[in-house]
Short mmCIF file of C-alpha atoms in Angstrom, two decimals:
data_model
loop_
_atom_site.label_atom_id
_atom_site.label_comp_id
_atom_site.label_asym_id
_atom_site.label_seq_id
_atom_site.Cartn_x
_atom_site.Cartn_y
_atom_site.Cartn_z
CA GLN A 1 -11.05 12.77 -11.06
CA VAL A 2 -9.47 9.65 -9.49
CA GLN A 3 -9.01 9.78 -5.71
CA LEU A 4 -7.21 7.38 -3.42
CA VAL A 5 -7.85 8.39 0.21
CA GLU A 6 -5.80 6.52 2.79
CA SER A 7 -6.83 6.14 6.50
CA GLY A 8 -5.71 4.24 9.62
CA GLY A 9 -2.39 5.85 10.27
CA GLY A 10 -1.39 7.03 13.53
CA SER A 11 1.07 6.54 16.47
CA VAL A 12 1.78 3.09 17.87
CA GLN A 13 4.44 1.64 20.17
CA ALA A 14 6.91 -0.96 18.76
CA GLY A 15 5.46 -4.32 18.46
CA GLY A 16 2.03 -2.80 17.96
CA SER A 17 -0.38 -3.26 15.03
CA LEU A 18 -2.23 -0.76 12.66
CA ARG A 19 -4.53 -1.37 9.69
CA LEU A 20 -4.33 1.02 6.85
CA SER A 21 -7.24 1.49 4.43
CA CYS A 22 -7.41 3.19 1.05
CA THR A 23 -10.64 3.91 -0.68
CA ALA A 24 -10.73 4.60 -4.25
CA SER A 25 -13.09 6.67 -6.33
CA GLU A 26 -13.76 7.50 -10.03
CA LEU A 27 -11.89 4.32 -11.26
CA THR A 28 -12.89 0.71 -11.99
CA PHE A 29 -11.30 -0.63 -8.91
CA GLY A 30 -11.30 -4.25 -10.19
CA ASP A 31 -9.09 -3.20 -13.18
CA TYR A 32 -6.33 -1.96 -11.06
CA ALA A 33 -3.28 -3.51 -9.36
CA MET A 34 -3.13 -1.93 -5.91
CA GLY A 35 -0.16 -1.43 -3.65
CA TRP A 36 1.42 0.54 -0.68
CA PHE A 37 4.70 2.53 -0.67
CA ARG A 38 6.20 4.32 2.23
CA GLN A 39 8.78 7.15 2.54
CA ALA A 40 10.52 8.40 5.61
CA PRO A 41 12.09 11.74 5.80
CA GLY A 42 15.38 11.83 4.05
CA GLU A 43 14.87 8.35 2.70
CA GLU A 44 14.10 6.85 -0.66
CA ARG A 45 10.46 5.80 -1.34
CA GLU A 46 9.99 1.99 -0.83
CA GLY A 47 7.36 -0.26 -2.34
CA ILE A 48 6.40 -2.42 0.39
CA SER A 49 3.38 -4.57 -0.88
CA CYS A 50 1.20 -4.87 -3.94
CA MET A 51 -1.29 -7.21 -5.46
CA HIS A 52 -2.47 -8.19 -8.90
CA TRP A 53 -5.63 -6.62 -10.33
CA SER A 54 -7.33 -9.86 -10.74
CA ASN A 55 -5.66 -13.08 -9.65
CA GLY A 56 -4.85 -12.28 -6.11
CA ASP A 57 -1.07 -12.59 -6.50
CA THR A 58 0.75 -10.49 -3.90
CA TYR A 59 4.25 -9.09 -3.43
CA TYR A 60 5.97 -8.22 -0.10
CA ALA A 61 9.29 -6.56 0.40
CA ASP A 62 11.63 -8.60 2.42
CA SER A 63 11.44 -5.96 5.14
CA VAL A 64 7.72 -6.57 5.85
CA LYS A 65 7.42 -10.16 4.77
CA GLY A 66 5.56 -12.23 7.48
CA ARG A 67 4.29 -9.15 9.46
CA PHE A 68 2.24 -7.22 6.83
CA THR A 69 -0.76 -8.48 4.90
CA ILE A 70 -2.27 -6.82 2.00
CA SER A 71 -5.94 -7.35 0.84
CA ARG A 72 -8.60 -5.84 -1.20
CA ASP A 73 -12.31 -5.69 -1.22
CA ASN A 74 -13.54 -4.82 -4.77
CA ALA A 75 -17.11 -4.57 -3.55
CA LYS A 76 -16.00 -1.65 -1.41
CA ASN A 77 -13.39 -0.13 -3.60
CA THR A 78 -11.02 -0.49 -0.61
CA LEU A 79 -7.41 -1.75 -0.24
CA TYR A 80 -5.98 -2.65 3.17
CA LEU A 81 -2.70 -3.16 4.77
CA GLN A 82 -2.58 -5.05 7.97
CA MET A 83 0.77 -4.28 9.79
CA ASN A 84 1.71 -6.22 12.69
CA ASN A 85 4.91 -6.18 14.99
CA LEU A 86 5.80 -2.65 13.89
CA LYS A 87 9.13 -1.30 14.25
CA PRO A 88 10.34 2.30 14.99
CA GLU A 89 12.32 2.42 11.64
CA GLU A 90 9.03 1.92 9.91
CA THR A 91 7.81 5.37 10.92
CA ALA A 92 7.07 6.92 7.63
CA MET A 93 4.27 8.34 5.39
CA TYR A 94 2.41 5.59 3.72
CA PHE A 95 0.86 5.94 0.31
CA CYS A 96 -1.70 3.89 -1.54
CA THR A 97 -1.19 3.42 -5.32
CA ALA A 98 -3.14 2.19 -8.14
CA ASP A 99 -1.92 0.84 -11.60
CA HIS A 100 -4.14 0.01 -14.43
CA PHE A 101 -3.94 -3.71 -15.23
CA GLY A 102 -0.63 -3.75 -13.34
CA VAL A 103 1.42 -6.80 -12.48
CA TYR A 104 1.36 -8.14 -8.98
CA ASP A 105 4.75 -6.88 -8.13
CA TYR A 106 4.58 -3.52 -9.89
CA CYS A 107 5.75 -1.80 -6.59
CA SER A 108 8.96 -3.72 -6.31
CA GLY A 109 11.14 -1.81 -8.80
CA SER A 110 11.17 1.54 -10.36
CA TRP A 111 7.68 1.46 -12.05
CA SER A 112 5.67 4.51 -11.25
CA PRO A 113 1.96 3.70 -10.81
CA ASP A 114 -0.83 5.50 -12.43
CA TYR A 115 -2.25 7.05 -9.26
CA TRP A 116 -1.12 7.96 -5.80
CA GLY A 117 -3.04 8.88 -2.59
CA GLN A 118 -2.01 11.72 -0.32
CA GLY A 119 -0.51 9.50 2.22
CA THR A 120 -1.19 8.61 5.99
CA GLN A 121 1.46 9.00 8.70
CA VAL A 122 2.49 5.98 10.61
CA THR A 123 4.61 6.70 13.76
CA VAL A 124 6.18 3.93 15.83
CA SER A 125 7.79 4.76 19.12
CA SER A 126 10.38 2.67 20.93
#
């Protein structure tokens, strides 16, 4: 079955950087819009960045714009999220998602993607 496996989470001090990766299996990666959500305890899930399945268009939530960069390597079936200048309030579980032929900003609203990973924890200390 389809699997999305995140890695790269961890603990970092405020102002630091992390690079998340998400490796997909059992799907045609190039046919999927890909994106990242996060959820902190007691908070609502937030779509933070996603990108179109083919044309490279990207979406960023205002909260991460200018600090986070989403990218994908279709040859490696891998999605990335480079996170710079991290803030303590960004401590959360980060989830990789995939949406078949999805639009570039599918993560910006209430749309639920086709597949979710198990998540990777990011902890930012002050």
